[in-house]
Coordinates of C-alpha atoms and ligand atoms in Angstrom, one line a residue:
X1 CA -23.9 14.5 -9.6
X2 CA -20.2 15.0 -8.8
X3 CA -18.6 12.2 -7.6
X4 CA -15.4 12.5 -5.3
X5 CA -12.4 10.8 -5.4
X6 CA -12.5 9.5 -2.0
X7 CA -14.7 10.4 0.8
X8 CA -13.3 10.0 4.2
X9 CA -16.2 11.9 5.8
X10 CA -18.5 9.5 5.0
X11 CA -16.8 6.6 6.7
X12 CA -15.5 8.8 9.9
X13 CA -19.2 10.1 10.5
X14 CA -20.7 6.7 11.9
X15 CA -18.0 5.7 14.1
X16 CA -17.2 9.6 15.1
X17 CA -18.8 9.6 18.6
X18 CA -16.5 5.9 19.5
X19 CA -13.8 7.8 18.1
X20 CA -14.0 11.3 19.7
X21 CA -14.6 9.2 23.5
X22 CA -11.1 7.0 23.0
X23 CA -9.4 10.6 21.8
X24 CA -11.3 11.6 24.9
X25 CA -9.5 8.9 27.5
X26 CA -5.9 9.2 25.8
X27 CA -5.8 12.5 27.4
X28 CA -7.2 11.8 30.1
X29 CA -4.9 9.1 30.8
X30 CA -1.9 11.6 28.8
X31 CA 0.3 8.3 28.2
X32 CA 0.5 10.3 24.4
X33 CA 3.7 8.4 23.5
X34 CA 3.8 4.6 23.3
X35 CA 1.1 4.5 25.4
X36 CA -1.6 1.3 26.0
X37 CA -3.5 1.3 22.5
X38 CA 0.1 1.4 20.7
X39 CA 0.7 -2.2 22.2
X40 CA -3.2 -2.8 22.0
X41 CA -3.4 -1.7 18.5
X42 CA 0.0 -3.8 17.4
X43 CA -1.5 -6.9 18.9
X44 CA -4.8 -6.9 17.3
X45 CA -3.1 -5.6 14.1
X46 CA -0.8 -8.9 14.4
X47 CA -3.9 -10.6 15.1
X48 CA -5.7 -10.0 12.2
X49 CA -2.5 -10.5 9.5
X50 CA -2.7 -13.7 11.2
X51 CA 1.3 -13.3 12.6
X52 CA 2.6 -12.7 16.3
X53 CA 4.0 -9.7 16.2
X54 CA 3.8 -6.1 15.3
X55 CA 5.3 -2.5 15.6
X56 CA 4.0 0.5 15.7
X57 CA 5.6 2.9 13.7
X58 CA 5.2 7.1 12.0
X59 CA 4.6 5.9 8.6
X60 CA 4.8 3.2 6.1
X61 CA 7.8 4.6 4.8
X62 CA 9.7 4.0 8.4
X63 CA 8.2 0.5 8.2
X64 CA 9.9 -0.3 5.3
X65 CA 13.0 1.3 6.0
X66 CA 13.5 -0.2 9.3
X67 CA 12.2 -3.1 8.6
X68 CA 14.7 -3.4 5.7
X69 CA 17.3 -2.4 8.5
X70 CA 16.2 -5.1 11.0
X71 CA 16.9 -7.7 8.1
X72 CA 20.6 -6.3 7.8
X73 CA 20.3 -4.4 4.8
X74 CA 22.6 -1.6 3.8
X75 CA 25.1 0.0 1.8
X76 CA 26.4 -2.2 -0.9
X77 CA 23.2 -4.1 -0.6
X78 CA 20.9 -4.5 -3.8
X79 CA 16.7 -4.8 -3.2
X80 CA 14.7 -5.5 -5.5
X81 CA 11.3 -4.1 -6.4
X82 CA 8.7 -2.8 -9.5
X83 CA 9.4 -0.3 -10.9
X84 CA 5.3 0.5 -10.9
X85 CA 4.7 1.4 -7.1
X86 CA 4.2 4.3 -5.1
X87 CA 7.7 6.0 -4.3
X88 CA 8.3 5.3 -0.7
X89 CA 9.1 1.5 -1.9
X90 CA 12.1 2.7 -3.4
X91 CA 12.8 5.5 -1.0
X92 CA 13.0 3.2 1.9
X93 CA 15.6 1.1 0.3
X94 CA 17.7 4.1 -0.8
X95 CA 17.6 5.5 3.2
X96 CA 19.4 2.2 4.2
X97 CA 22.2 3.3 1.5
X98 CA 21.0 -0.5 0.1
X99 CA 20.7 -0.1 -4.3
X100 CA 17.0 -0.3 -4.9
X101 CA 17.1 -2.8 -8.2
X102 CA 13.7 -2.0 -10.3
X103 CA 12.2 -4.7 -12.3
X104 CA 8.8 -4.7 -15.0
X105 CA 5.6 -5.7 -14.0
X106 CA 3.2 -8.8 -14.7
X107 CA 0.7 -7.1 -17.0
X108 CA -1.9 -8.5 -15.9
X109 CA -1.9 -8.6 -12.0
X110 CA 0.2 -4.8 -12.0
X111 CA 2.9 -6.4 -9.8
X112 CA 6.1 -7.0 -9.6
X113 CA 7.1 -10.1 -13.0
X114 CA 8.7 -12.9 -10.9
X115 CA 10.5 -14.1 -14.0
X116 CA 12.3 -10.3 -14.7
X117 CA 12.8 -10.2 -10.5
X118 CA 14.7 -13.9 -11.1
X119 CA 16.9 -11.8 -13.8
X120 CA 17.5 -9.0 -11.6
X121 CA 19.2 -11.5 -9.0
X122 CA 23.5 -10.3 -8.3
X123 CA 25.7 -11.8 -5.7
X124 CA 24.8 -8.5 -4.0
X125 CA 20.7 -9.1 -3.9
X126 CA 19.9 -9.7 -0.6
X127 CA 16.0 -9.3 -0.4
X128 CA 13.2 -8.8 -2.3
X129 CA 9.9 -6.2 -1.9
X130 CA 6.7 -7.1 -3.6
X131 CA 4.5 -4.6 -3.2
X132 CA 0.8 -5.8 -3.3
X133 CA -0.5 -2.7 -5.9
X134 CA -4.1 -1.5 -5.8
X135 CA -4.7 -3.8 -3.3
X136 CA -4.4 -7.0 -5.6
X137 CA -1.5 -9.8 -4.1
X138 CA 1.5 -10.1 -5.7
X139 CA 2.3 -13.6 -6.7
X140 CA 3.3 -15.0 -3.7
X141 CA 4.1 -18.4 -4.8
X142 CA 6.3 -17.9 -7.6
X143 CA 8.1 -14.7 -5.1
X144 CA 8.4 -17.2 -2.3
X145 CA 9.7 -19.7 -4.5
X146 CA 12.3 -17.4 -6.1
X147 CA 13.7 -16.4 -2.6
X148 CA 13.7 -19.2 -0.9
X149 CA 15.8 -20.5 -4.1
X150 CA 18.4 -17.6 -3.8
X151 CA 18.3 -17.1 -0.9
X152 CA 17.1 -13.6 -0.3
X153 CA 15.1 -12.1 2.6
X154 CA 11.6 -10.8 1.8
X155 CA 9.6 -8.1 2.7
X156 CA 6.0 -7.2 1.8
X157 CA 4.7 -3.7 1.0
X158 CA 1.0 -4.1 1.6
X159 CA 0.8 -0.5 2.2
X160 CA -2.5 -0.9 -0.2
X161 CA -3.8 -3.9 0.8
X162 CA -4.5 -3.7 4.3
X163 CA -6.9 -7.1 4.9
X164 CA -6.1 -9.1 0.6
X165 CA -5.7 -12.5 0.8
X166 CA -3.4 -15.0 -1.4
X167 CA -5.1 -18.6 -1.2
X168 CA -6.9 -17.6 1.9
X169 CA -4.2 -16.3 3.9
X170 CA -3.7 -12.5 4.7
X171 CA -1.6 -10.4 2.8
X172 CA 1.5 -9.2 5.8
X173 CA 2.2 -13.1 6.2
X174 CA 4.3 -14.2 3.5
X175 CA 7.3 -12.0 4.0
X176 CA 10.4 -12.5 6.9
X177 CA 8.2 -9.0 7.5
X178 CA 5.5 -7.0 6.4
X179 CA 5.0 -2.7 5.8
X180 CA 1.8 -1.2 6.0
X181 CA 1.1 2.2 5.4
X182 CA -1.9 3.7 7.7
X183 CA -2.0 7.1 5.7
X184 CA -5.5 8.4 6.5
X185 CA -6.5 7.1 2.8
X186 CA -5.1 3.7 2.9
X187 CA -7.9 0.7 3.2
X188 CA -7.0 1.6 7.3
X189 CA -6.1 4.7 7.7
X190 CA -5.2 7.0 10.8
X191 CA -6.0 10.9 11.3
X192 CA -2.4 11.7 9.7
X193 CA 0.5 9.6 9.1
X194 CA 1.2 6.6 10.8
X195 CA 2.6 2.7 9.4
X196 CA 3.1 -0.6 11.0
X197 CA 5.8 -3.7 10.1
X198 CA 4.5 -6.8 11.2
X199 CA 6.0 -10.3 11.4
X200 CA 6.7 -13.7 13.3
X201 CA 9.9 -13.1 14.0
X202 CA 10.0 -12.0 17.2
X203 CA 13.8 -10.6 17.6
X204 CA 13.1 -8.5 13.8
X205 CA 10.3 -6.8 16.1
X206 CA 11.8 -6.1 19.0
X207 CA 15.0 -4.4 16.9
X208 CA 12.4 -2.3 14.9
X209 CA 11.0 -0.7 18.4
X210 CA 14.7 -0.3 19.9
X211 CA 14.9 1.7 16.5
X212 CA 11.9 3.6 16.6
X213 CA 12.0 4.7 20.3
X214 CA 16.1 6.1 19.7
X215 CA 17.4 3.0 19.5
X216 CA 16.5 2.4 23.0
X217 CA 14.5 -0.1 25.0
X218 CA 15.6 1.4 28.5
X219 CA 15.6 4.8 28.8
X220 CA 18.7 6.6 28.0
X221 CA 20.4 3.5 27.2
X222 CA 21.1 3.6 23.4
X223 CA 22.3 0.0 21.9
X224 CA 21.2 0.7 18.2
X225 CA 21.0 3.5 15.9
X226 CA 19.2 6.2 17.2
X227 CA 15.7 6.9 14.9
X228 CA 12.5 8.6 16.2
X229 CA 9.7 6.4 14.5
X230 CA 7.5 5.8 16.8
X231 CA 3.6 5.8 16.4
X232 CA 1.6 8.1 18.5
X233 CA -1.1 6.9 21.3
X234 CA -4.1 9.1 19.9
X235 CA -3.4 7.5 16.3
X236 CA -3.3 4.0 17.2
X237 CA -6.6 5.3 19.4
X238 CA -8.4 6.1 16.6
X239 CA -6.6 2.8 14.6
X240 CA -8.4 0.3 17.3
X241 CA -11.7 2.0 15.9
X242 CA -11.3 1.7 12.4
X243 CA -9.8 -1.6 12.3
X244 CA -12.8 -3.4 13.6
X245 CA -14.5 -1.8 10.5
X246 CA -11.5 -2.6 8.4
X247 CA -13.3 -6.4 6.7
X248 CA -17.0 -4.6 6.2
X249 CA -15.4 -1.6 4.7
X250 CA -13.0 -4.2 2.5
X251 CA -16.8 -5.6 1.2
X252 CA -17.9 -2.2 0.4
X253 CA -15.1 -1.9 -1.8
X254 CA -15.3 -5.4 -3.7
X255 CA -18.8 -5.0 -3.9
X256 CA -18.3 -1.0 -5.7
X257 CA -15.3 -2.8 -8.0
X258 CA -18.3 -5.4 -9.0
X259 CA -20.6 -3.1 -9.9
X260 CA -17.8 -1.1 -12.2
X261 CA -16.6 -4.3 -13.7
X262 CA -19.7 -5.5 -14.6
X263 CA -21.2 -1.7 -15.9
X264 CA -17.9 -0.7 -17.7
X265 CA -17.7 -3.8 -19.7
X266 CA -16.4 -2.6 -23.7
X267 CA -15.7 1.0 -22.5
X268 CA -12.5 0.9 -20.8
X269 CA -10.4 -1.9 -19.7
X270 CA -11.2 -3.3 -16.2
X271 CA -8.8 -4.8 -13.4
X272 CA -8.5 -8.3 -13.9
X273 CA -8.7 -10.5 -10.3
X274 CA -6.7 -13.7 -9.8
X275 CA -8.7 -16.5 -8.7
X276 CA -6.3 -17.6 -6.0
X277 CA -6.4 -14.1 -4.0
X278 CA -8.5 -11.4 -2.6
X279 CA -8.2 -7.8 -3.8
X280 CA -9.3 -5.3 -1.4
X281 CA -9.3 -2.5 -4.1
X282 CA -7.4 0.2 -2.3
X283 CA -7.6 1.5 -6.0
X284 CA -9.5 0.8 -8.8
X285 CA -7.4 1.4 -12.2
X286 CA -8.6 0.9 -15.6
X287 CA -7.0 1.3 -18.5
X288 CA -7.8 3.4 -21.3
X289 CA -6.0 5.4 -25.1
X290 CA -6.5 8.7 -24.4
X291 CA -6.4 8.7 -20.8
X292 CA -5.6 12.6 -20.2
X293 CA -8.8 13.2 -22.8
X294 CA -11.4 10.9 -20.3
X295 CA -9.6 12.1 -17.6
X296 CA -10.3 16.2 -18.5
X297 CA -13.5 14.9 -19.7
X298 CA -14.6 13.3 -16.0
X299 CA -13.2 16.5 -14.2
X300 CA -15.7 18.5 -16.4
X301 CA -18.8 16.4 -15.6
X302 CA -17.4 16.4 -11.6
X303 CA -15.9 12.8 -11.5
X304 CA -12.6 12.5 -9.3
X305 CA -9.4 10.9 -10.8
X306 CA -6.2 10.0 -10.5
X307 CA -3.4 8.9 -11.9
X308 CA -1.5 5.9 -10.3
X309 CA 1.5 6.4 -11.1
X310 CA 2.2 9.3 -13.7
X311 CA 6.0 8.6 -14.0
X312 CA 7.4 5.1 -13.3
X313 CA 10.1 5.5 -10.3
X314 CA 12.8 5.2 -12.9
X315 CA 12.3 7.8 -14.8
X316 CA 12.1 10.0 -12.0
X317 CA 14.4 12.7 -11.4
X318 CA 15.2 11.7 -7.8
X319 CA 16.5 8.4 -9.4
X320 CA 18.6 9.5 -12.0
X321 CA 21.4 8.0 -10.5
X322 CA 19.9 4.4 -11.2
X323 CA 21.0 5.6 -15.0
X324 CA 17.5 4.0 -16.3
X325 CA 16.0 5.6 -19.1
X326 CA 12.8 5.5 -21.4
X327 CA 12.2 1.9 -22.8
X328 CA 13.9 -0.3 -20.1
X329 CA 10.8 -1.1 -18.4
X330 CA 8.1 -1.3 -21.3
X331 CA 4.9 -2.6 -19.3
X332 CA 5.2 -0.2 -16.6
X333 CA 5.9 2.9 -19.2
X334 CA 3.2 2.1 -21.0
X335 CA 0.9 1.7 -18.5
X336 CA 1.8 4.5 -17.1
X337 CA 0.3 6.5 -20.0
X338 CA -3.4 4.8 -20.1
X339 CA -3.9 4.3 -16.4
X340 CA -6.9 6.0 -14.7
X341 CA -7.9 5.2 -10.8
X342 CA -11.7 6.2 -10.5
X343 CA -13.5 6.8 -7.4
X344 CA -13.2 4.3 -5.0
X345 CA -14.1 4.0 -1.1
X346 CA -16.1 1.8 0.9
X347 CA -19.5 4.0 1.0
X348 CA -19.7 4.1 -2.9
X349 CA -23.1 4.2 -3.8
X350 CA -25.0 2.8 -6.9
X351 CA -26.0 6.4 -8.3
X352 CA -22.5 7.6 -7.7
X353 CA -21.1 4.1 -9.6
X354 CA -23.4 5.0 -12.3
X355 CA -22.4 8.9 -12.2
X356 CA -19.2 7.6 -13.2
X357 CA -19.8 5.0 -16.1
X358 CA -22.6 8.0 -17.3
X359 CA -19.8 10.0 -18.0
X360 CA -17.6 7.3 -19.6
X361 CA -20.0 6.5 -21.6
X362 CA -20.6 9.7 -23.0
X363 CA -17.2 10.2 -23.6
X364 CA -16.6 7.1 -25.6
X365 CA -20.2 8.0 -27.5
X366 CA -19.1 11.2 -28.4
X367 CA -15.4 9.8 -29.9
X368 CA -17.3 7.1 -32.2
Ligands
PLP1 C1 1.3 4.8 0.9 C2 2.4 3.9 0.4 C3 3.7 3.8 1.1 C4 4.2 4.8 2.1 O1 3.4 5.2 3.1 P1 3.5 6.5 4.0 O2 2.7 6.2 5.1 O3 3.0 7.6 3.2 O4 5.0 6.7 4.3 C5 4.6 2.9 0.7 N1 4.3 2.1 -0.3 C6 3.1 2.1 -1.0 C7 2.9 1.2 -2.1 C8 2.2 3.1 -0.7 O5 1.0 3.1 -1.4

């Protein structure tokens, strides 16, 4: 049995017909550029974050970028941020010429230490970026606690944790603001890119769309830097969909990581979940020695993986200029050579679960 990676068509086929009728009324309305369902889709995305306000935006990279902007970050700014994330994290704070500051991670949750971010702290640190990884919350009390002690702004990545909770609240309202990616593999995810910043501070909002709409909230009148970041009408169409599916597709997930947790148990080692939060396992990542072996070894038998990430962002090439090298982050380096993502999407089925740990097993069996 091969066993994919992800598998979007199997979520999209239900709710295609909904879908292909609201595609269907965006043209025939042709309001294709912040049209209704952009300020429909960013009040029931609010909504659900539990916050007031939203923006829709082209990516989750312009959500953190701008949102970074709205805060008053810049040059001669420092941010800082894991150095275990996707790359966008850093890259937004590099766009607004602000010095992205990397720090290890917890080795346990996979996020961002809040005792090497504390360290990290300058006179020129002016926010902070926890980025909930995998879909697991960062440690929101300890992050909160840290900023609101010096001082620093806070924005969230949950760009892979659309719908986690920390101690029963949403993930999106801890920060001054929030980034989510909607990348069409994200826990919501449009038909291309598309991102959203969210928060309750009404004025941090309104900049952001001035931003994304040419720095403009009358036409042709241009009060703030000119960006074009603005989320299209058919994606947040096809967003009002999926959303509503969003929680049950969340409990598909959780109830797949289960059913791994419990059958991998002594083969390879198994995300751990905090008691106080709710992971929505955008990713599931285990850990294993000789991860490029299982890995060859899964692609053989038909298994999907992948590896989240290969390189840690300071060692990449891109961020030479950081002047990092091998050995100043040692969790995140080290994790990076024995982390394996396996299949994970809401529709995983049993047989497909036990596809998987089959071929795991056999590995392992055949090492001993
Ligand atoms: C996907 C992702 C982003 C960026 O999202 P895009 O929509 O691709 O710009 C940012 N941060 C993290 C952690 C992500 O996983």
């Amino acid at each position: 049995m091969k066993v994919p990676f992800v598998d979007l068509h199997a979520l999209h086929e239900p709710i295609a017909a909904e879908i292909q009728a609201e595609v269907s009324a965006v043209i025939e309305r042709g309001d294709f550029i912040l049209g209704e369902n952009v300020a429909r889709f960013e009040e029931e995305f609010a909504a659900y974050c539990g916050v007031s306000h939203a923006a829709g935006l082209d990516s989750g990279l312009s959500a953190l970028e701008l949102g970074l902007r709205a805060m008053g970050i810049g040059e001669g700014d420092e941010v800082i941020l894991p150095a275990n994330t996707f790359i966008a994290s850093a890259a937004a704070v590099s766009a607004t010429g602000a010095r992205p500051v990397l720090v290890d991670i917890d080795p346990v949750t996979y996020n961002i230490d809040p005792a090497s971010a504390d360290q990290a702290v300058t006179p020129r640190t002016k926010a902070i970026m926890p980025v909930h990884l995998y879909g697991q919350p960062a440690e929101m009390d300890s992050i909160m606690q840290l900023a609101r002690k010096r001082g620093l702004k806070m924005i969230e990545d949950a760009s892979q944790a659309h719908g986690a909770e920390y101690r029963g609240r949403r993930v999106g309202s801890f920060g001054d603001c929030a980034a989510f990616s909607l990348y069409p593999a994200k826990n919501l995810g449009a038909f291309g890119d598309a991102g959203v910043l969210v928060s309750n501070n009404a004025d941090l909002i309104d900049k952001v769309k001035t931003y994304r709409n040419y720095g403009s909230l009358k036409k042709y009148h241009h009060v703030e830097q000119p960006f074009n970041r603005r989320l299209d009408t058919l994606q947040a169409a096809v967003l009002r969909v999926k959303l509503r599916k969003l929680d049950e597709w969340n409990q598909g997930r959780r109830r797949a990581a289960a059913a791994y947790r419990e059958r991998l148990a002594g083969l390879v080692e198994t995300p751990d979940e905090a008691t106080n939060a709710m992971h929505v396992y955008h990713l599931f990542v285990v850990r294993c020695n000789e991860r490029d072996a299982l890995q060859a070894h899964l692609s053989e038998r038909g298994v999907g993986s992948v590896l989240h990430y290969p390189i840690p962002i300071h060692l990449q090439p891109c961020y030479a200029s950081l002047g990092h090298r091998e050995g100043d982050f040692p969790i995140t380096e080290q994790y990076a050579k024995t982390i394996l993502s396996l299949p994970m999407f809401p529709t995983l089925g049993d047989e497909q679960i036990g596809a998987v740990v089959d071929a795991i097993r056999q590995w392992k069996t055949e090492r001993a």
